Each structure stands twice: as structure tokens, then as C-alpha cells.
Amino acid sequence: MFLDASDLRRAEWERWQFNAIRFLVLALALSLIAWLVVRMSVTRPMARMAGWTRALRRGQTTAPLEMSDLGLFGPMAREVTVLAKSLHRAQAAAEEEATLRLSGETQWTEERLKQFAKLRLGEAPLVVVSNREPVRHVRRNGKIVAETPASGLVTAMDPVMRACGGVWVAQGSGDADRESADDRGRLRVPLDDPRYTLRRVYLTPEEEAGYYGGFSNEGLWPLCHIVHTRPQFRPDDWNHYRAVNEKFAAAVLEEIADTESPMVLIQDYHFALLPALVKRARPDSRTAIFWHIPWPNFESFSICPWQDDLLLGMLGADLIGFHTQYYCNNFLETVERAIEGRTDWERFSMTRGRHTTYVKPFPISVAPDFVDEPPATSREALLESLGIPSAEFLGVGVERLDYTKGLPERFRALGRFFERYPEYRERVVFVQLAAPSRSALPRYQEIEAEVDDVVSSVNAAYQTKRWRPIVYLKRHHDHRDIYPYYRHADFCMVTSLHDGMNLVAKEFISVRGDDDGALILSQFTGASSELRDALLVNPYDVDAMADAIRDAVEMPAEERRSRMGRMRQSVREQNIYRWAGLLLAELRHIPEEAADKGPSASLAPSAERST
Ligand code: ADQ
């Protein structure tokens, strides 16, 4: 039998040919895919990064590089973006300095504060202590996110720390704070461009309730604000307050252990005992306490059962700062009448033993830029996002939900305005941004319920099918979200019953580059002594406030512009860098105490007398 194998050979040849073609097609497809991948994830992003860097170098853009399709280069692009931001900031600061020099102005800027800190403070590190931290980590929908608390103190201190560097000791209050810091509670902030260290101190729920909710916020807060809310003084709260002050003192002492002559800047009424605790252990430190809320008169303060301990704790400081001269007067009168020592009304100081404490006003303020790279939201887009088809006049209020801020009074005044001036119905919309605050305390639950009620009743009384007079947004907002409201409002209302300074008024002014907008401001805020071009009101006088709203919406454009222009000039000059610069300069001039002549032991609060 013969078998003709030529078919097999042909078939084999065809198979080879077929495989060769398949291989070629496959190789082509693979090359194409590889080419596309390289182009998408390497060549194009590189070209975009190069183009963006070129535009940045030429000063044509400052916007961060869009990251969504950067693939492999994501981490590098992030770093380059941070670097670019720093360069841009440095360039803007240099330009600002040059402009100021040319115009002969001596304005405080971030750069000037930075240079001041470097040249004048030298190696002395700056340690800031406050209850509120500049950034807290919280869990949202299973993710950890960083958020800035709604707090005047944080708004003011963060730019200072960004300029000076150092350590900020504060309570770790976010539910994901521990995971976001190292074992000692330390992390570098701001997270995207670290410039200082945050040292978190963790409290137990009992300490938090007694020291923060109890003594600080149910005792000292209503004691210092004249708002007719009775302060609560409980010995247990006081014990926690003392213990927490000691806990913070231990953290501060640890932070300054290896440094000579550190500067310690203590913030607010949560830490009245801290100055003496720090100075007793470190007499070489220069220690100041800044009191962010009003100081009442002697009679009001004297109802506190532990007033001597608080005053002696504060007098441990070399320098005590308040917002206004009036609070300084009240304080010096209080110590003169309550504490044995030599009061000097010429130099505004109190001397006990060998230790002198100076008392001075430092009116706090805001940074010239409310936010970096503000959003370009238009007025129409803003109104649309709120479901408001149109509003001829837009009013805005921005507050923590606090009974000192006069929110019910403001909404009653709005109701009276629509009652008295019905021609403004359907033409004026008032947007209130309110961040819930201290919600565990009964008085804060009451004020929240009262505000809900007043808003509902004013809306129920005047709303129509296509209009609601008050839009009430009860939640925390980032400053970037607040910016468009300030920017597009025709008027802003600050109606505090009593307020140390009030930064909302200054924030509103700082964003009005258009020199437009009217400010209605309570005469009981510290800010009212600086911002005389605001429409000053007594928040207890509902009729007068209703008239002030009418005056704000009817104010001629020319008058609005000249008033706003003058207020902007004042806020620009008296900015937060000036506040910090003057405070640090004053503290630096105070002669250093020799270690053997530290504050007399009597400056420390006595444990025996305290409860
Ligand atoms: P506060 O009582 O907190 O400050 P304020 O000075 O008005 O009051 O500052 C509030 C800050 O919180 C502002 O920066 C504001 O933008 C922000 N904020 C308000 N509402 C918000 C919201 N809904 N969401 C997010 N942020 C919000 C205390 C004293 C003041 C003093 C400051 C600084 O009571 O008198 O001016 O410290 O010293």
C-alpha cells in the first residue's frame, strides 16, 4: 500500500502559514496595545505635566494639575503640585511684599511673620496649646476623612502656625484621630503641605464631660458672656478641669523638654491653670495666655467658687491677652480686688513676689485670604444649588449653634422685617449656615430646638408657593463651601448677644474684593469697636434690627462701597499676622526669669483650697 503524504505536507505548510499570520496579527495587536498603554499612561501624562510645568513657570496658571488620568505618575504629580503651590505662594508673597514696599505700607503678611519668627524668635520654638485641634480625623461612610472644626480659634491660629511652624498641642477629638497619628499622638499638618506638628492629647469620656462640657462650657462660658444663662459650678467638673490642665501641662513640658527658652502660647478659657503649671516647671519659658471670650466685671466673675485658683493660674503667665482694652480693664480690676499683689494701672500689670504679669489687648482677626484658590461659583449657581429660582437680595448668617450668637433674635427680626415691609416678600432670601456645637449639653439642645421653631414659624407665616424667607442649613461647612455665600450676599448678619470678637464679620469683609455688601453687626461684639462702618444693632431690639435689614437692602451702592472699602482697609491692616506678630513681639520683650526666681509657689493653684 502506498500512502500519498503530499496532502499532509500541504496541510502542514498551510498550518505554518496560518500560524505565521496569526502570530503577525497578534504581534501587531500587542504592539498596538503596548503603544496605547505607553501613550495613555506615560507619554500623554508626561507631555501634560511638561505643558503644565511650562505654563506654571511662565505664570500662566496656578491651578493644580488635574490628577484623574495620571496613572503611574499620580504620586509624582501630587508632589509636584505641592511643590508648585509652595513656589506660587512664595512668589505671591514676594510680589505682595514688593507692592507693599512700593506703596509705603507696613502691613503684616504671612512672609513678614515668618521672617519675624525666624529672626526674632531665633531657635526658641513656638508651642501653641488649645482645646480644639486644627484638623480632626473622622469616619464617614466607612472612610477616614480629615475635617477642620468650626471654630474661631482654629481659623485664627492655623495661619499663624503655618507661618511660624512649631508644635500645636490640642485635644484629639475625632473618632479616627488615634489611627491617624503616631503612638505619641503626633502628626504633621496641613496634611498636603506639612508646616507644623500637631500633638494630640486624648481624654477619657469622663474628663471630656467634666472639663470641657461641664466646667469650661457650662461654667466659664456663660460666666464670661452676659447672656443670662446661669453658669453651673460642680466640684466634680472642677476636679476634671484641674486634672486635664495637668495632663496638658505634662504634654507641653514633654514637647519643650530639650529646648531653651521656649515660647508657649496658651489659648482660651479651657486652660486657665496651665500658665502657672508650665512656669513653675519651666521658669525660663515665656508663657502667654490669650483669652478669646469676653472678661466680665468683678462682680460677675466673683460668683465662681474657684475664682482665686483661676486667677492665680492665669497670673502664672508673663503676658495675658484679650481682644479689647475693656476686657483688660475688667481683668485688672478683678485681680486687684480678688488677689493680693501690686497692680500697676500705668503699665497694665500685676506683680506678685518677683513675678510680673502684663495684660494687653490684641484684637484678633483673619488671614487676608479666606481660602486658597476660592471657588468660582456664580450667584446663579449658588441659588440654584439651594433650589431658589431667584432672589433679588441675598442675606447670610454663619455661626456655630450657640446661645450667645443671637440666632432666635435674628430670625424674629427677619419676621418683623417681612411684616413691616411686605414689599420685600419674595424678594429677600436669608440663608443661615449653622454648625451644631456642644450638642451633648442641655442648653445647646434647647437653643437648637428654639432656632428650629423660630425658623419654622417665620417660614410658615410668610412663605409662598415659590418662596421661602429663611433657608436653614444646619451642618458643618468647609470654608470653601462658605466662601460663595459671603461672596454673593447683599448683606451679612452678626447678631451676637455677647461675643469676644467675632470672626464671621471679618471673614465676610475679607472676601468682598468687589467692595460691595452691607454688614449688620451687634454692638455687643468685640468687632464692633473696630468696624464702625457696619450697621450696628442691639440684638435685643427686634424692631431696630428689622429696620437695619431694610437699611442694608436699600443702602445706595455708593454708600455700600465706601463703607465696605473702609472696613476692608481695616481688616487688611489689622490681620491675623499682625495679631500674632505683636503678641509674640510683646512676649519676647518680657525679661526672661532666672530659673531660681521662678514665679512664687503661690501662683500655682492650691490643691487643698480647690474643691
Ligand atoms: P467662636 O465663638 O467660634 O470663636 P467666631 O469668632 O465667629 O466664633 O468664629 C467662628 C468660626 O467658625 C468662623 O471661622 C466661621 O467661618 C466658622 N463657622 C461658623 N459657622 C460654621 C459652619 N456652619 N460651618 C463651618 N464653619 C463655621 C471664639 C470667640 C469669638 C472670637 C474667636 C476668635 O467666641 O468671639 O472671635 O474665638 O478669638
XYZ file of C-alpha atoms and ligand atoms in Angstrom:
649
model
C 0.000 0.000 0.000
C 1.281 3.457 -0.894
C 0.195 6.458 1.030
C 0.369 9.859 -0.663
C 1.592 12.229 2.146
C 1.640 15.316 -0.026
C -1.726 16.375 1.469
C -0.225 16.196 4.903
C 2.730 18.279 3.863
C 0.448 20.804 2.258
C -1.735 20.864 5.335
C 1.334 21.295 7.493
C 2.556 24.125 5.239
C -0.844 25.797 5.371
C -0.879 25.434 9.160
C 2.542 27.128 9.314
C 1.349 29.892 7.073
C -1.809 30.307 9.128
C 0.189 30.372 12.396
C 2.650 32.859 10.966
C -0.210 35.179 10.010
C -1.822 34.690 13.428
C 1.486 35.448 15.086
C 1.930 38.576 12.991
C -1.587 39.784 13.757
C -1.067 39.034 17.453
C 2.274 40.815 17.476
C 0.697 43.797 15.755
C -2.227 43.834 18.205
C 0.138 43.562 21.168
C 2.343 46.335 19.836
C -0.709 48.496 19.311
C -1.951 47.843 22.840
C 1.523 48.469 24.285
C 1.765 51.669 22.242
C -1.655 52.803 23.504
C -0.778 51.935 27.119
C 2.530 53.787 26.929
C 0.825 56.731 25.282
C -2.031 56.860 27.809
C -0.035 56.280 30.963
C 3.426 57.602 30.123
C 3.736 59.842 27.081
C 0.495 61.803 27.424
C 0.730 62.402 31.190
C 4.392 63.352 30.746
C 3.500 65.759 27.958
C 0.685 67.204 30.098
C 2.971 67.546 33.098
C 5.604 69.230 30.953
C 2.993 71.590 29.472
C 1.609 72.387 32.904
C 5.110 72.994 34.348
C 5.882 75.296 31.414
C 2.643 77.253 31.984
C 3.439 77.442 35.686
C 6.970 78.716 35.011
C 5.540 81.408 32.745
C 2.994 82.343 35.400
C 0.067 81.401 33.097
C -1.576 79.085 35.617
C -1.599 78.336 39.300
C -4.346 75.713 39.193
C -3.293 72.257 40.407
C -2.682 69.627 37.753
C -5.816 67.539 37.094
C -4.987 64.091 38.514
C -7.709 61.755 37.258
C -5.793 60.147 34.352
C -2.243 60.475 35.549
C -1.865 56.716 36.120
C 1.697 55.833 37.056
C 2.598 59.461 37.609
C -0.075 60.136 40.232
C 2.287 60.181 43.254
C 4.864 62.271 41.407
C 2.211 64.690 40.152
C 0.912 65.108 43.696
C 4.385 66.025 44.931
C 4.952 68.389 42.016
C 1.581 70.030 42.723
C 2.548 70.630 46.371
C 5.907 72.000 45.259
C 4.211 74.237 42.720
C 1.786 75.502 45.339
C 4.675 76.396 47.667
C 6.512 78.151 44.824
C 3.399 80.021 43.872
C 2.807 81.037 47.493
C 6.399 82.247 47.784
C 6.070 84.164 44.525
C 2.761 85.735 45.593
C 4.269 86.657 48.977
C 7.301 88.271 47.319
C 5.044 90.219 44.930
C 2.841 91.327 47.823
C 5.872 92.443 49.835
C 7.220 94.383 46.862
C 3.853 96.083 46.254
C 3.573 97.000 49.920
C 7.120 98.385 49.934
C 6.372 100.470 46.855
C 3.173 101.853 48.326
C 4.983 102.552 51.597
C 2.569 100.390 53.604
C 3.826 98.415 56.572
C 1.276 95.648 56.506
C 1.824 92.328 58.251
C 1.884 89.397 55.853
C 2.489 85.670 56.243
C 6.013 86.202 54.900
C 6.722 89.024 57.306
C 5.537 86.934 60.250
C 7.701 84.056 59.016
C 10.766 86.293 58.804
C 9.932 87.856 62.151
C 9.688 84.427 63.765
C 12.991 83.361 62.188
C 14.950 86.498 63.060
C 13.461 87.494 66.376
C 12.466 84.238 67.989
C 15.625 82.536 66.800
C 15.831 78.984 67.959
C 13.082 79.405 70.584
C 10.387 77.021 69.348
C 6.750 78.054 69.444
C 4.302 75.812 71.274
C 0.595 76.567 70.991
C -1.960 74.907 73.243
C -5.689 74.827 72.643
C -8.579 72.528 73.287
C -9.713 72.463 69.658
C -7.369 70.846 67.146
C -6.770 72.338 63.690
C -7.703 69.109 61.937
C -9.628 66.102 63.176
C -10.000 62.714 61.566
C -13.483 61.261 61.475
C -15.155 58.232 59.918
C -17.642 58.954 57.136
C -19.274 56.061 55.258
C -16.511 53.668 56.261
C -13.723 56.048 55.185
C -11.443 58.218 57.319
C -11.633 61.869 56.320
C -9.903 64.967 57.687
C -12.031 67.959 58.637
C -11.443 71.446 60.047
C -13.630 72.164 63.065
C -15.933 75.235 63.033
C -14.021 77.358 65.494
C -12.911 80.960 65.601
C -9.760 79.942 67.418
C -8.715 77.442 64.742
C -9.485 79.954 61.994
C -7.162 82.416 63.693
C -4.289 80.174 64.843
C -3.832 77.933 61.801
C -2.337 80.647 59.543
C -0.033 81.691 62.388
C 1.274 78.153 62.842
C 1.657 77.751 59.086
C 3.855 80.830 59.123
C 5.874 80.162 62.302
C 5.990 76.348 62.488
C 6.343 74.650 65.882
C 4.067 72.331 67.822
C 0.332 72.692 68.406
C -0.879 70.697 71.411
C -4.639 70.044 71.314
C -7.278 67.545 72.296
C -7.689 64.666 69.841
C -11.449 64.761 69.408
C -12.144 62.893 66.126
C -13.252 59.252 66.251
C -10.391 58.285 63.902
C -7.735 60.557 65.426
C -5.711 57.797 67.043
C -5.287 55.852 63.786
C -4.164 59.000 62.001
C -1.299 59.942 64.343
C 1.786 58.140 65.683
C 1.979 56.461 69.100
C 2.619 59.780 70.828
C -0.345 61.390 69.097
C 1.873 63.387 66.717
C 1.351 64.138 63.020
C 2.478 66.786 60.569
C -0.105 69.252 59.247
C -1.530 70.589 56.948
C -1.717 67.101 55.528
C -0.978 68.090 51.908
C 1.784 70.576 52.755
C 3.134 69.918 56.277
C 4.388 73.002 58.082
C 3.954 72.266 61.799
C 3.389 69.389 64.196
C 0.066 68.598 65.828
C 0.383 66.814 69.163
C -2.928 65.256 70.172
C -3.827 64.727 73.826
C -6.543 62.137 74.371
C -9.102 62.469 77.147
C -11.371 59.893 78.736
C -15.138 60.394 78.260
C -15.351 61.412 81.961
C -12.574 64.004 81.593
C -14.147 65.341 78.404
C -17.557 65.652 80.075
C -16.247 67.290 83.256
C -13.509 69.577 81.942
C -14.964 70.513 78.551
C -18.741 70.115 78.709
C -19.018 70.878 82.414
C -16.567 73.403 83.826
C -15.491 75.099 80.575
C -18.791 75.258 78.731
C -21.445 75.173 81.438
C -19.346 77.176 83.906
C -16.817 79.596 82.394
C -18.540 80.189 79.022
C -21.807 81.579 80.485
C -19.833 83.228 83.323
C -17.881 85.351 80.841
C -20.737 86.063 78.403
C -23.515 88.305 79.641
C -26.400 86.352 78.113
C -28.420 85.488 81.202
C -27.680 81.782 81.117
C -26.844 80.675 84.631
C -23.334 79.175 84.997
C -23.147 75.700 86.566
C -20.303 75.082 89.004
C -19.901 71.449 90.071
C -16.951 70.279 92.204
C -16.590 67.156 90.025
C -16.280 69.251 86.884
C -13.709 71.442 88.607
C -11.634 68.382 89.564
C -11.655 67.216 85.960
C -10.738 70.718 84.786
C -7.705 70.703 87.087
C -6.698 67.176 86.096
C -6.952 67.941 82.367
C -4.918 71.132 82.782
C -2.253 68.976 84.464
C -2.437 66.431 81.640
C -1.887 69.146 79.049
C 0.925 70.616 81.152
C 2.678 67.230 81.051
C 2.339 67.129 77.233
C 3.660 70.696 76.866
C 6.596 70.017 79.193
C 7.457 66.930 77.175
C 7.396 68.937 73.947
C 9.698 71.647 75.332
C 11.971 69.311 77.326
C 15.000 69.673 75.047
C 14.691 73.347 74.187
C 15.888 76.517 75.857
C 13.589 79.482 76.478
C 10.582 78.137 74.575
C 7.614 80.365 73.809
C 4.330 78.880 74.979
C 1.111 80.401 73.688
C -1.884 79.059 75.604
C -5.319 79.560 74.120
C -8.523 80.287 75.915
C -10.650 79.608 78.932
C -10.121 75.831 78.896
C -6.603 76.317 80.265
C -6.685 78.999 82.960
C -4.478 76.862 85.231
C -1.910 75.945 82.601
C 0.303 79.086 82.657
C 1.254 78.582 86.318
C 1.786 74.842 85.813
C 4.150 75.450 82.893
C 6.020 78.357 84.500
C 6.521 76.514 87.764
C 8.283 73.665 85.932
C 9.980 75.849 83.300
C 10.628 79.381 84.604
C 12.810 80.047 81.549
C 9.824 79.699 79.232
C 7.976 82.756 78.030
C 4.356 81.964 78.540
C 1.269 83.837 77.396
C -2.421 83.060 77.610
C -4.870 84.582 75.163
C -8.488 84.725 76.353
C -10.750 84.515 73.292
C -14.006 85.380 75.035
C -15.062 88.488 76.995
C -13.874 89.103 80.545
C -16.813 90.181 82.709
C -16.722 92.730 85.509
C -15.502 91.844 89.003
C -18.984 91.242 90.486
C -19.988 88.831 87.729
C -16.724 86.882 87.896
C -16.744 86.651 91.676
C -19.650 84.168 91.711
C -17.214 81.456 90.593
C -16.291 79.388 93.683
C -12.770 78.815 92.331
C -12.062 82.314 91.127
C -8.789 82.655 93.095
C -7.397 79.433 91.643
C -8.303 80.504 88.126
C -6.780 83.957 88.560
C -3.602 82.614 90.147
C -3.297 80.058 87.371
C -3.572 82.802 84.749
C -1.184 85.096 86.618
C 1.478 82.414 86.160
C 1.727 83.756 82.576
C 4.126 86.533 81.617
C 1.501 88.012 79.347
C -2.296 87.826 79.281
C -4.040 88.942 76.109
C -7.654 89.934 75.492
C -9.408 91.249 72.391
C -10.201 94.716 73.754
C -8.954 97.264 76.273
C -12.313 96.997 78.030
C -11.764 93.291 78.843
C -8.221 94.157 80.050
C -9.681 96.781 82.391
C -12.212 94.271 83.733
C -9.473 91.689 84.276
C -7.074 94.001 86.077
C -9.889 95.233 88.285
C -10.845 91.623 89.057
C -7.307 90.637 90.121
C -6.853 93.881 92.033
C -9.916 93.166 94.104
C -9.560 89.392 94.431
C -5.819 88.705 94.696
C -3.100 90.157 96.884
C -0.422 91.803 94.776
C 0.721 95.064 93.240
C -1.459 96.287 90.407
C 0.096 98.836 88.096
C -2.531 100.676 86.041
C 0.159 102.617 84.138
C 1.938 99.549 82.785
C -1.153 97.357 82.985
C 0.483 94.679 85.086
C 0.145 92.729 88.302
C 3.237 91.821 90.365
C 3.220 89.074 92.957
C 6.514 88.267 94.632
C 9.116 88.505 91.871
C 6.775 87.674 89.032
C 5.049 90.282 86.893
C 2.201 89.572 84.519
C 1.375 92.089 81.794
C -2.165 92.495 80.498
C -2.675 93.832 76.965
C -5.277 93.989 74.201
C -4.558 92.174 70.927
C -7.640 92.369 68.683
C -7.734 89.095 66.786
C -8.523 88.919 63.086
C -8.495 86.754 59.983
C -5.923 85.985 57.281
C -6.194 88.223 54.197
C -7.168 85.188 52.068
C -10.198 83.361 53.451
C -9.408 80.295 51.298
C -6.619 79.401 48.870
C -7.884 79.439 45.288
C -11.509 80.336 46.029
C -14.243 78.500 44.086
C -15.661 80.421 41.127
C -19.309 79.569 41.917
C -21.617 82.187 40.398
C -24.533 83.722 42.274
C -26.968 81.954 39.933
C -25.294 78.568 40.510
C -25.328 79.151 44.256
C -29.050 79.994 44.290
C -29.804 77.070 42.009
C -27.962 74.675 44.346
C -30.329 75.841 47.103
C -33.411 75.361 44.944
C -34.074 79.113 44.879
C -35.079 80.231 41.375
C -34.173 83.843 42.061
C -33.546 86.268 44.883
C -33.216 89.977 44.401
C -31.479 90.288 47.773
C -29.497 87.568 49.494
C -28.690 87.714 53.221
C -26.336 85.325 55.022
C -25.528 84.240 58.582
C -22.705 81.823 59.520
C -22.471 80.505 63.062
C -21.906 77.688 65.449
C -25.280 76.900 67.009
C -24.621 78.742 70.252
C -26.979 80.677 72.509
C -24.545 83.618 72.596
C -24.877 84.198 68.847
C -28.402 85.655 68.946
C -29.949 83.374 66.305
C -33.588 83.398 67.529
C -33.380 87.205 67.845
C -32.114 87.425 64.226
C -34.941 85.287 62.832
C -37.576 87.189 64.820
C -36.148 90.390 63.339
C -36.427 88.871 59.845
C -40.064 88.014 60.590
C -40.687 91.573 61.755
C -38.971 92.901 58.598
C -41.363 90.954 56.339
C -44.306 92.052 58.478
C -43.364 95.745 58.408
C -42.093 95.876 54.862
C -44.273 93.445 52.878
C -42.921 94.801 49.594
C -39.794 92.735 50.286
C -41.633 89.407 50.441
C -40.485 87.106 47.642
C -37.518 89.429 47.060
C -35.250 88.789 50.065
C -33.920 85.324 50.969
C -31.854 84.744 54.082
C -29.503 81.724 54.176
C -28.316 80.577 57.592
C -25.366 78.172 57.845
C -25.279 76.775 61.364
C -22.833 74.167 62.639
C -24.177 72.120 65.577
C -21.915 72.712 68.567
C -21.550 71.233 72.089
C -24.675 69.207 71.332
C -24.322 66.992 74.420
C -25.205 69.930 76.711
C -28.877 70.591 77.556
C -28.640 74.359 76.947
C -27.368 73.695 73.430
C -30.167 71.203 72.767
C -32.610 73.895 73.906
C -31.168 76.561 71.623
C -31.178 74.136 68.681
C -34.872 73.378 69.279
C -35.662 77.075 69.731
C -33.920 78.002 66.471
C -35.770 75.193 64.629
C -39.062 76.576 65.996
C -38.430 80.214 65.136
C -37.248 79.353 61.611
C -40.328 77.183 61.037
C -42.732 79.784 62.363
C -41.245 82.667 60.319
C -41.259 80.482 57.195
C -44.822 79.275 57.904
C -46.033 82.855 58.399
C -44.590 84.352 55.224
C -43.671 81.677 52.699
C -45.480 81.428 49.389
C -45.679 78.727 46.746
C -42.448 79.886 45.143
C -40.550 81.460 48.030
C -39.226 80.607 51.489
C -37.805 83.531 53.505
C -35.215 81.532 55.508
C -33.103 78.687 54.127
C -31.665 76.954 57.162
C -28.647 74.687 56.527
C -27.866 73.028 59.842
C -24.491 71.376 59.342
C -20.788 71.950 59.322
C -19.495 73.613 56.150
C -15.932 73.843 54.890
C -14.607 77.342 54.407
C -14.563 76.644 50.654
C -18.327 75.996 50.845
C -18.928 79.114 52.936
C -16.957 81.339 50.551
C -19.655 81.717 47.808
C -22.251 82.760 50.411
C -20.036 85.542 51.751
C -19.072 86.492 48.204
C -22.593 86.826 46.812
C -24.573 88.021 49.846
C -26.031 91.506 49.731
C -25.854 91.615 53.489
C -24.424 89.540 56.343
C -25.946 89.456 59.838
C -23.918 89.034 63.037
C -26.272 89.479 65.959
C -24.408 88.019 68.956
C -25.794 88.822 72.387
C -22.168 88.991 73.545
C -19.032 87.945 71.636
C -15.320 88.310 72.424
C -14.507 89.463 68.885
C -16.461 87.605 66.135
C -14.545 86.492 63.094
C -17.537 85.915 60.814
C -17.900 89.695 60.433
C -14.233 89.965 59.422
C -14.378 86.931 57.101
C -17.342 88.451 55.251
C -15.409 91.688 54.771
C -12.196 89.911 53.764
C -13.769 88.170 50.749
C -15.519 91.282 49.375
C -12.945 92.216 46.769
C -15.843 93.920 44.948
C -16.188 96.404 47.871
C -19.877 95.535 47.992
C -22.236 94.103 50.627
C -23.539 95.505 53.910
C -22.702 94.200 57.373
C -25.269 94.233 60.177
C -23.251 93.858 63.385
C -24.199 93.535 67.032
C -22.868 96.314 69.233
C -22.008 93.626 71.803
C -19.234 92.046 69.734
C -15.578 92.983 70.206
C -15.513 93.564 66.423
C -17.977 96.453 66.727
C -15.309 98.713 68.239
C -13.189 98.331 65.071
C -15.865 98.069 62.359
C -17.667 101.336 62.813
C -18.922 101.309 59.207
C -21.171 98.329 59.872
C -24.851 98.881 60.646
C -24.551 98.489 64.412
C -27.561 96.943 66.158
C -28.756 95.932 69.591
C -29.876 92.310 69.050
C -32.433 92.603 71.863
C -34.233 95.331 69.877
C -36.203 93.391 67.255
C -37.752 96.467 65.611
C -34.409 98.226 65.230
C -32.921 95.069 63.685
C -35.810 94.845 61.206
C -35.064 98.443 60.222
C -31.357 97.648 59.884
C -32.249 94.886 57.389
C -34.272 97.403 55.392
C -31.373 99.894 55.579
C -28.982 97.193 54.354
C -31.060 96.317 51.274
C -31.881 99.952 50.489
C -28.399 101.370 51.049
C -27.241 103.266 47.937
C -24.467 101.442 46.057
C -22.079 104.362 46.562
C -22.506 104.303 50.346
C -22.176 100.493 50.450
C -18.926 100.730 48.568
C -17.389 103.432 50.706
C -18.376 101.701 53.957
C -17.078 98.342 52.747
C -13.916 99.959 51.396
C -13.067 101.423 54.807
C -13.839 98.164 56.622
C -11.708 96.208 54.150
C -8.817 98.554 54.720
C -9.096 97.994 58.466
C -9.377 94.180 58.213
C -6.487 94.058 55.740
C -4.232 96.033 58.064
C -5.317 94.548 61.375
C -4.927 90.996 60.125
C -4.103 87.780 61.953
C -0.369 88.049 61.151
C -0.278 91.408 62.868
C -2.111 89.935 65.872
C 0.430 87.130 66.189
C 3.419 89.365 65.413
C 2.513 91.923 68.070
C 1.722 89.249 70.637
C 4.988 87.381 70.059
C 6.981 90.629 69.989
C 5.473 91.659 73.314
C 6.171 88.257 74.838
C 9.736 88.317 73.591
C 10.413 91.683 75.192
C 9.436 90.436 78.607
C 12.656 89.764 80.504
C 13.419 86.094 80.993
C 13.117 84.971 84.584
C 16.146 83.291 86.074
C 15.480 79.684 86.952
C 15.956 80.383 90.652
C 13.469 83.218 90.594
C 10.525 81.456 89.003
C 7.006 82.511 89.868
C 6.361 82.197 93.561
C 4.828 78.871 94.525
C 1.671 80.710 95.489
C 0.978 81.269 91.793
C 0.165 77.621 91.389
C -3.433 76.756 92.180
C -3.541 75.056 95.527
C -4.916 71.558 95.517
C -6.095 71.893 99.143
C -8.156 75.009 98.591
C -9.526 73.932 95.298
C -12.526 71.792 95.976
P -16.365 81.432 68.045
O -17.346 81.608 69.134
O -16.214 80.074 67.496
O -14.916 81.979 68.470
P -16.294 83.278 65.667
O -15.240 84.238 66.018
O -17.464 83.870 64.977
O -16.864 82.467 66.897
O -15.677 82.184 64.677
C -16.446 81.145 64.140
C -15.647 80.396 63.066
O -16.304 79.190 62.757
C -15.521 81.182 61.776
O -14.258 80.959 61.212
C -16.595 80.585 60.881
O -16.302 80.622 59.497
C -16.633 79.154 61.376
N -18.002 78.651 61.221
C -19.115 79.218 61.676
N -20.205 78.516 61.297
C -19.761 77.485 60.595
C -20.411 76.410 59.912
N -21.727 76.293 59.862
N -19.623 75.502 59.327
C -18.279 75.639 59.365
N -17.628 76.644 59.939
C -18.356 77.570 60.553
C -14.318 82.382 69.718
C -14.955 83.607 70.364
C -15.033 84.742 69.364
C -13.634 85.051 68.818
C -12.960 83.796 68.335
C -11.509 84.037 67.971
O -16.250 83.283 70.843
O -15.552 85.909 69.974
O -13.755 85.945 67.724
O -12.980 82.768 69.327
O -10.839 84.621 69.030
